[in-house]
Amino acid sequence: MRRNPLRRVLVAAAALAVATGSAQLFAVPGASAAVADPAAAVNTLIGSANSGETFPGADTPFGMLQWSPENTRGDQTRTPQPGGYDYNVTRVRGFSLTHMSGTGCAGGSGDVPFLPYPGNVTSSPSSDSTDATYASNFSHANETGAAGYYRVGLDSGVNVELSATTHTGAGRFTYPAGKTASLLVRTSNSEVGSSAAQTTVDTANRVISGSVTSGNFCGYINTEDRRSYYTLYFYAAFDKPFSSTGTWQDGTLSAGSTGSSGGTTYGTAGWPPPGKGSGAYVTFDTSSGPAVGVRVGISYVSAANAKANLDAENPAGTSFDTVRTRAHDAWSAELGRVAVTGGTSAQQTTFYTALYHSLLHPNVFSDVNGQYRGMDQQVHTVAGAQHAQYANFSGWDVYRDQIQLVTLLRPDIGADIAQSLLNQANQNNGVWDRWTHNQGGTHVMTGDPGHAAVASIYAFGGTTFDAAGALNSMVSAATTVTAADLSRTGWNVMVVGERPSLDKYLSIGYVPSDGNAWGGAGETLEDVSADFGISQLASRLGSASTASQFLGRAQNWKNVFNPATGYIQQRNSAGAWQSFDPASSDGFAEGSAAQYTWMVPFNVNGLFAKMGGAAAAVSRLDGFFHNADGSWALSRAGGTKSDLSNEPSIGTPWLYDFAGQPYKTQQTVRQVVNTLWSDGPGGIPGQDDLGAMSAWYVFAAMGLYPLAPGRAELLLASPLFTQVAIHRGNGATITVNGTGAATNAPYISSAKLNGATTTKPWLPESVVSGGGTVELTLGTTANTSWGSAAADAPPSFDTATTPANLALNKPATADSSCNANEGPAKAVNGSVSGGTSDKWCSTGSGKWWRVDLGATTAVRTVTIRHAGAGGETTAWNTKDYDVQASTDGTTWTTIVQARGSTASVTTHAVSVSARYLRLNVLTAEQSGTGGAARIYEFEVYG
């Protein structure tokens, strides 16, 4: 997710040198025993240089609190990288309580920085706009980033140690002798500012508490997100009394004060202005010892809950070292669900750090009492099978692999994430926002990733959530056009509609170039993956008609594949193809036509057929991954080449598995693993996007990758380790043995699945659900025959026909017709292409139309195409109407009540048995002053 245009090109030759340090193709690993303590292999500084944008601070798996540094280049209103930390910037102005890993934009969260300061506070820290005074340099030689623990020795003389529990942090600040031991709490200084903040110092109880109200994610790009949507409360208890207190607001310092308030604001362009904000400071008597301990609890619900979280997880008397040990153990338990044997120590560190980064998000958002703040800004409590509410869902990024990895290891957490997404949608007027930050919807990026993610969670065994409720909600969102879907507000990065131009997608089968989306062609590909996810969830839940309907919709990618160019391409709403350059990003988000064209993971065979067959597709893949001279082109090699540092390309190396040449998947994946990733600070090739890129590495190093949204088949490459044992939370174990991996051999010579020889370069869903053993014999020479038969290819999902329209050409009657050529039969002739007379039209006083299906049958969906679908003005779209059903034509039941509709196409999910359906038009036009009813098609699906 590269939302900050200032950071779009960050990795030059020097940066690549940092990133590609240790593992070369065919390097000989040394270790032969399973890693005993996976947490000890983690180096949280990996990915913190250049483009990874990770943070190195202390946290626990999926924890609410991440205590980590905020670095500075001398501008108090900017962080050097999203996440607050840049390895190349060695000056720090605080250690804040919340962070996100590799988000792009200008970051987010970074709430409530604490700064231990050896000296007297003599001026307002908000006035220190260049961080010249209240900040300190440091050296990486005095820095440690480990799982659950962060330490840095500041040049100021203060030693900072941080650790965490799920909802709390533990800090130990050791001050230099002979200096005043001060501590600043910069409450208002969230990474992208705040609209409000308040701080209270309680001297009697040695507590500093308060809150900050913030949001503003990507706000500098567009006014749509220049707003607050969450409040974080904190309660910090210290183990030493306060010698003195003080506060500040903007430029005013108030010595002796114990309260302050005031946010930084978001300025006029989404950047906090210098000189604004508030906070508090205290000093300590360190005569009894130089170390000051603090325990801090946080909550997004209330101050009382922040304290309750602290009391429950990190009560008074809990030592810092105890918290640190528990955090380490928590990480070792989660990371140990994947036990690897073999590989070099550098490869093990890279692997377990990638797994660590994969398990940071989404974050527990509910408190220990189960309460959480919903997207409706009300307090809710988790109920039923849900254990915790989760937040921070980078949908466009994580639906491809990270959410599958989380659910593979922890089906219970996956199910909680799915329930959390449904809860957010229910609290957000049915809208599944694609990028949720805490309890706010930011609309950032493209597509409808929640639908793909939930379907994948269910497929990978995270089933203990309201799946039926989720399916109903998703179908509604995918078929009901809203005012936001018709709006360009937030364009381009944060278009407000869940499915921008859904009316066009439903009527013409793609999102056009003149629609509302951030790139119609790319949006179409995202939407079809979401539709495929819905189809798979519906199938698993026994809803065959919905499964069929959405599998048919998923094939809409064919409508933006131009056979003349061989690429996915922009076309306008009239059907005309737009000017085209395969290297251009016109029509796509963070990628080019050449990169997006491969992104049809559920129907790869269909895509290859469009390209001229498997041989033609292989030739194109070869050119996609290589330069003309045969050298690799894996990252930032231009728009016609792959970019394995960003999401649109990351599934492409596995496509050779579908084309009879899986050895090229094995070769390409291994090349990416060995050259774009490393155990150095620059070891992540692109923004980590809340674990999406790291999850890719984890899967790649295991030799596995999820096939498509809503499916749990795993595509095969080759494992980096001699053994990978995946211990799932449901008790199943998946073991991948790589005989020959000790020589870093990338090619599969032969394979067995559960003892039986196999030539299939993929694993069935039964391996994910029930476990199994995969035995791979690896070599340094490609076996070009293994997996080459067409029957060996992984499954693709296509449909030869669309669901039958039960009303097509059935007898229809109506109250009247505007003209003889606009009779009721025109609404069931299957066409809207016969001009503006290809409709039923009525100006009668009681406008009704009905169809006889011929026999009583199950009806599940009704789709109505109004004036705009036929090319007329949308001001003539039907505003208010009812749909009724009957088995005898006499007794009618109302099954749809539509009021205030504006859409050109409306689709209604129903459940009724009927022979007759009747449409009663109550308000024919948007003006509400009468006019004609205009219905181009009335479609009925069983």
PDB file of N, CA and C in Angstrom, residues 33-78:
ATOM      1  N   ALA A  33      18.797 -28.714  13.149  1.00  0.00           N
ATOM      2  CA  ALA A  33      17.832 -29.008  14.203  1.00  0.00           C
ATOM      3  C   ALA A  33      16.692 -27.999  14.155  1.00  0.00           C
ATOM      4  N   ALA A  34      15.520 -28.433  14.609  1.00  0.00           N
ATOM      5  CA  ALA A  34      14.377 -27.532  14.660  1.00  0.00           C
ATOM      6  C   ALA A  34      14.693 -26.356  15.578  1.00  0.00           C
ATOM      7  N   VAL A  35      14.186 -25.210  15.231  1.00  0.00           N
ATOM      8  CA  VAL A  35      14.411 -24.011  16.037  1.00  0.00           C
ATOM      9  C   VAL A  35      13.698 -24.182  17.371  1.00  0.00           C
ATOM     10  N   ALA A  36      14.461 -24.115  18.454  1.00  0.00           N
ATOM     11  CA  ALA A  36      13.903 -24.401  19.772  1.00  0.00           C
ATOM     12  C   ALA A  36      13.117 -23.230  20.346  1.00  0.00           C
ATOM     13  N   ASP A  37      13.562 -22.011  20.092  1.00  0.00           N
ATOM     14  CA  ASP A  37      12.925 -20.826  20.649  1.00  0.00           C
ATOM     15  C   ASP A  37      12.703 -19.821  19.519  1.00  0.00           C
ATOM     16  N   PRO A  38      11.591 -19.933  18.792  1.00  0.00           N
ATOM     17  CA  PRO A  38      11.384 -19.064  17.633  1.00  0.00           C
ATOM     18  C   PRO A  38      11.416 -17.582  17.971  1.00  0.00           C
ATOM     19  N   ALA A  39      10.944 -17.202  19.162  1.00  0.00           N
ATOM     20  CA  ALA A  39      10.937 -15.782  19.518  1.00  0.00           C
ATOM     21  C   ALA A  39      12.350 -15.228  19.576  1.00  0.00           C
ATOM     22  N   ALA A  40      13.307 -16.060  19.965  1.00  0.00           N
ATOM     23  CA  ALA A  40      14.690 -15.597  20.053  1.00  0.00           C
ATOM     24  C   ALA A  40      15.289 -15.338  18.678  1.00  0.00           C
ATOM     25  N   ALA A  41      14.673 -15.872  17.627  1.00  0.00           N
ATOM     26  CA  ALA A  41      15.178 -15.667  16.272  1.00  0.00           C
ATOM     27  C   ALA A  41      14.685 -14.361  15.657  1.00  0.00           C
ATOM     28  N   VAL A  42      13.763 -13.690  16.326  1.00  0.00           N
ATOM     29  CA  VAL A  42      13.146 -12.488  15.753  1.00  0.00           C
ATOM     30  C   VAL A  42      14.048 -11.277  15.952  1.00  0.00           C
ATOM     31  N   ASN A  43      14.186 -10.497  14.911  1.00  0.00           N
ATOM     32  CA  ASN A  43      14.858  -9.196  14.976  1.00  0.00           C
ATOM     33  C   ASN A  43      13.875  -8.155  14.463  1.00  0.00           C
ATOM     34  N   THR A  44      13.296  -7.380  15.347  1.00  0.00           N
ATOM     35  CA  THR A  44      12.240  -6.449  14.952  1.00  0.00           C
ATOM     36  C   THR A  44      12.756  -5.248  14.166  1.00  0.00           C
ATOM     37  N   LEU A  45      14.071  -5.124  14.024  1.00  0.00           N
ATOM     38  CA  LEU A  45      14.620  -4.046  13.201  1.00  0.00           C
ATOM     39  C   LEU A  45      14.586  -4.395  11.713  1.00  0.00           C
ATOM     40  N   ILE A  46      14.320  -5.663  11.375  1.00  0.00           N
ATOM     41  CA  ILE A  46      14.183  -6.042   9.970  1.00  0.00           C
ATOM     42  C   ILE A  46      12.971  -5.311   9.392  1.00  0.00           C
ATOM     43  N   GLY A  47      13.177  -4.704   8.231  1.00  0.00           N
ATOM     44  CA  GLY A  47      12.090  -3.985   7.573  1.00  0.00           C
ATOM     45  C   GLY A  47      11.954  -2.545   7.984  1.00  0.00           C
ATOM     46  N   SER A  48      12.809  -2.082   8.902  1.00  0.00           N
ATOM     47  CA  SER A  48      12.670  -0.710   9.409  1.00  0.00           C
ATOM     48  C   SER A  48      13.480   0.296   8.607  1.00  0.00           C
ATOM     49  N   ALA A  49      14.232  -0.167   7.629  1.00  0.00           N
ATOM     50  CA  ALA A  49      14.980   0.741   6.756  1.00  0.00           C
ATOM     51  C   ALA A  49      14.309   0.784   5.398  1.00  0.00           C
ATOM     52  N   ASN A  50      14.398   1.923   4.768  1.00  0.00           N
ATOM     53  CA  ASN A  50      13.914   2.084   3.400  1.00  0.00           C
ATOM     54  C   ASN A  50      12.400   1.871   3.318  1.00  0.00           C
ATOM     55  N   SER A  51      11.934   0.875   2.565  1.00  0.00           N
ATOM     56  CA  SER A  51      10.512   0.851   2.212  1.00  0.00           C
ATOM     57  C   SER A  51       9.646  -0.044   3.075  1.00  0.00           C
ATOM     58  N   GLY A  52      10.221  -0.837   3.993  1.00  0.00           N
ATOM     59  CA  GLY A  52       9.399  -1.760   4.771  1.00  0.00           C
ATOM     60  C   GLY A  52       8.446  -1.081   5.719  1.00  0.00           C
ATOM     61  N   GLU A  53       8.908   0.004   6.340  1.00  0.00           N
ATOM     62  CA  GLU A  53       8.086   0.851   7.214  1.00  0.00           C
ATOM     63  C   GLU A  53       7.538   0.104   8.429  1.00  0.00           C
ATOM     64  N   THR A  54       8.268  -0.884   8.915  1.00  0.00           N
ATOM     65  CA  THR A  54       7.876  -1.568  10.139  1.00  0.00           C
ATOM     66  C   THR A  54       8.347  -0.770  11.350  1.00  0.00           C
ATOM     67  N   PHE A  55       7.842  -1.128  12.515  1.00  0.00           N
ATOM     68  CA  PHE A  55       8.293  -0.507  13.754  1.00  0.00           C
ATOM     69  C   PHE A  55       8.990  -1.560  14.614  1.00  0.00           C
ATOM     70  N   PRO A  56       9.969  -1.164  15.418  1.00  0.00           N
ATOM     71  CA  PRO A  56      10.753  -2.163  16.154  1.00  0.00           C
ATOM     72  C   PRO A  56      10.310  -2.388  17.596  1.00  0.00           C
ATOM     73  N   GLY A  57       9.279  -1.687  18.048  1.00  0.00           N
ATOM     74  CA  GLY A  57       8.965  -1.663  19.471  1.00  0.00           C
ATOM     75  C   GLY A  57       8.339  -2.927  20.012  1.00  0.00           C
ATOM     76  N   ALA A  58       7.932  -2.859  21.283  1.00  0.00           N
ATOM     77  CA  ALA A  58       7.454  -4.023  22.031  1.00  0.00           C
ATOM     78  C   ALA A  58       5.958  -4.211  21.867  1.00  0.00           C
ATOM     79  N   ASP A  59       5.545  -5.461  21.713  1.00  0.00           N
ATOM     80  CA  ASP A  59       4.132  -5.798  21.586  1.00  0.00           C
ATOM     81  C   ASP A  59       3.953  -7.288  21.844  1.00  0.00           C
ATOM     82  N   THR A  60       2.710  -7.744  21.759  1.00  0.00           N
ATOM     83  CA  THR A  60       2.384  -9.158  21.854  1.00  0.00           C
ATOM     84  C   THR A  60       1.566  -9.534  20.633  1.00  0.00           C
ATOM     85  N   PRO A  61       1.350 -10.823  20.350  1.00  0.00           N
ATOM     86  CA  PRO A  61       0.597 -11.199  19.155  1.00  0.00           C
ATOM     87  C   PRO A  61      -0.788 -10.535  19.115  1.00  0.00           C
ATOM     88  N   PHE A  62      -1.053  -9.798  18.048  1.00  0.00           N
ATOM     89  CA  PHE A  62      -2.329  -9.120  17.814  1.00  0.00           C
ATOM     90  C   PHE A  62      -2.670  -8.128  18.925  1.00  0.00           C
ATOM     91  N   GLY A  63      -1.665  -7.674  19.682  1.00  0.00           N
ATOM     92  CA  GLY A  63      -1.919  -6.846  20.856  1.00  0.00           C
ATOM     93  C   GLY A  63      -2.485  -5.479  20.524  1.00  0.00           C
ATOM     94  N   MET A  64      -3.235  -4.938  21.462  1.00  0.00           N
ATOM     95  CA  MET A  64      -3.787  -3.594  21.324  1.00  0.00           C
ATOM     96  C   MET A  64      -2.692  -2.545  21.442  1.00  0.00           C
ATOM     97  N   LEU A  65      -1.676  -2.805  22.247  1.00  0.00           N
ATOM     98  CA  LEU A  65      -0.627  -1.833  22.514  1.00  0.00           C
ATOM     99  C   LEU A  65       0.672  -2.245  21.843  1.00  0.00           C
ATOM    100  N   GLN A  66       1.311  -1.269  21.188  1.00  0.00           N
ATOM    101  CA  GLN A  66       2.635  -1.462  20.586  1.00  0.00           C
ATOM    102  C   GLN A  66       3.480  -0.265  21.027  1.00  0.00           C
ATOM    103  N   TRP A  67       4.417  -0.477  21.947  1.00  0.00           N
ATOM    104  CA  TRP A  67       5.202   0.632  22.511  1.00  0.00           C
ATOM    105  C   TRP A  67       6.505   0.739  21.725  1.00  0.00           C
ATOM    106  N   SER A  68       6.645   1.825  20.961  1.00  0.00           N
ATOM    107  CA  SER A  68       7.730   1.889  19.986  1.00  0.00           C
ATOM    108  C   SER A  68       8.169   3.330  19.768  1.00  0.00           C
ATOM    109  N   PRO A  69       9.389   3.541  19.274  1.00  0.00           N
ATOM    110  CA  PRO A  69       9.918   4.903  19.125  1.00  0.00           C
ATOM    111  C   PRO A  69       9.213   5.715  18.039  1.00  0.00           C
ATOM    112  N   GLU A  70       9.255   7.034  18.254  1.00  0.00           N
ATOM    113  CA  GLU A  70       8.891   8.007  17.221  1.00  0.00           C
ATOM    114  C   GLU A  70      10.171   8.769  16.884  1.00  0.00           C
ATOM    115  N   ASN A  71      10.707   8.486  15.725  1.00  0.00           N
ATOM    116  CA  ASN A  71      11.927   9.178  15.307  1.00  0.00           C
ATOM    117  C   ASN A  71      11.605  10.541  14.699  1.00  0.00           C
ATOM    118  N   THR A  72      12.636  11.354  14.521  1.00  0.00           N
ATOM    119  CA  THR A  72      12.425  12.692  13.974  1.00  0.00           C
ATOM    120  C   THR A  72      13.597  13.101  13.096  1.00  0.00           C
ATOM    121  N   ARG A  73      13.253  13.777  12.009  1.00  0.00           N
ATOM    122  CA  ARG A  73      14.258  14.422  11.168  1.00  0.00           C
ATOM    123  C   ARG A  73      14.333  15.918  11.453  1.00  0.00           C
ATOM    124  N   GLY A  74      13.732  16.331  12.560  1.00  0.00           N
ATOM    125  CA  GLY A  74      13.761  17.741  12.906  1.00  0.00           C
ATOM    126  C   GLY A  74      12.467  18.458  12.609  1.00  0.00           C
ATOM    127  N   ASP A  75      11.392  17.708  12.438  1.00  0.00           N
ATOM    128  CA  ASP A  75      10.077  18.296  12.214  1.00  0.00           C
ATOM    129  C   ASP A  75       9.095  17.603  13.141  1.00  0.00           C
ATOM    130  N   GLN A  76       8.635  18.340  14.137  1.00  0.00           N
ATOM    131  CA  GLN A  76       7.762  17.757  15.153  1.00  0.00           C
ATOM    132  C   GLN A  76       6.441  17.263  14.566  1.00  0.00           C
ATOM    133  N   THR A  77       6.039  17.778  13.406  1.00  0.00           N
ATOM    134  CA  THR A  77       4.743  17.428  12.838  1.00  0.00           C
ATOM    135  C   THR A  77       4.818  16.272  11.847  1.00  0.00           C
ATOM    136  N   ARG A  78       5.971  15.690  11.649  1.00  0.00           N
ATOM    137  CA  ARG A  78       6.123  14.590  10.692  1.00  0.00           C
ATOM    138  C   ARG A  78       6.866  13.434  11.353  1.00  0.00           C
TER     139      ARG A  78
END
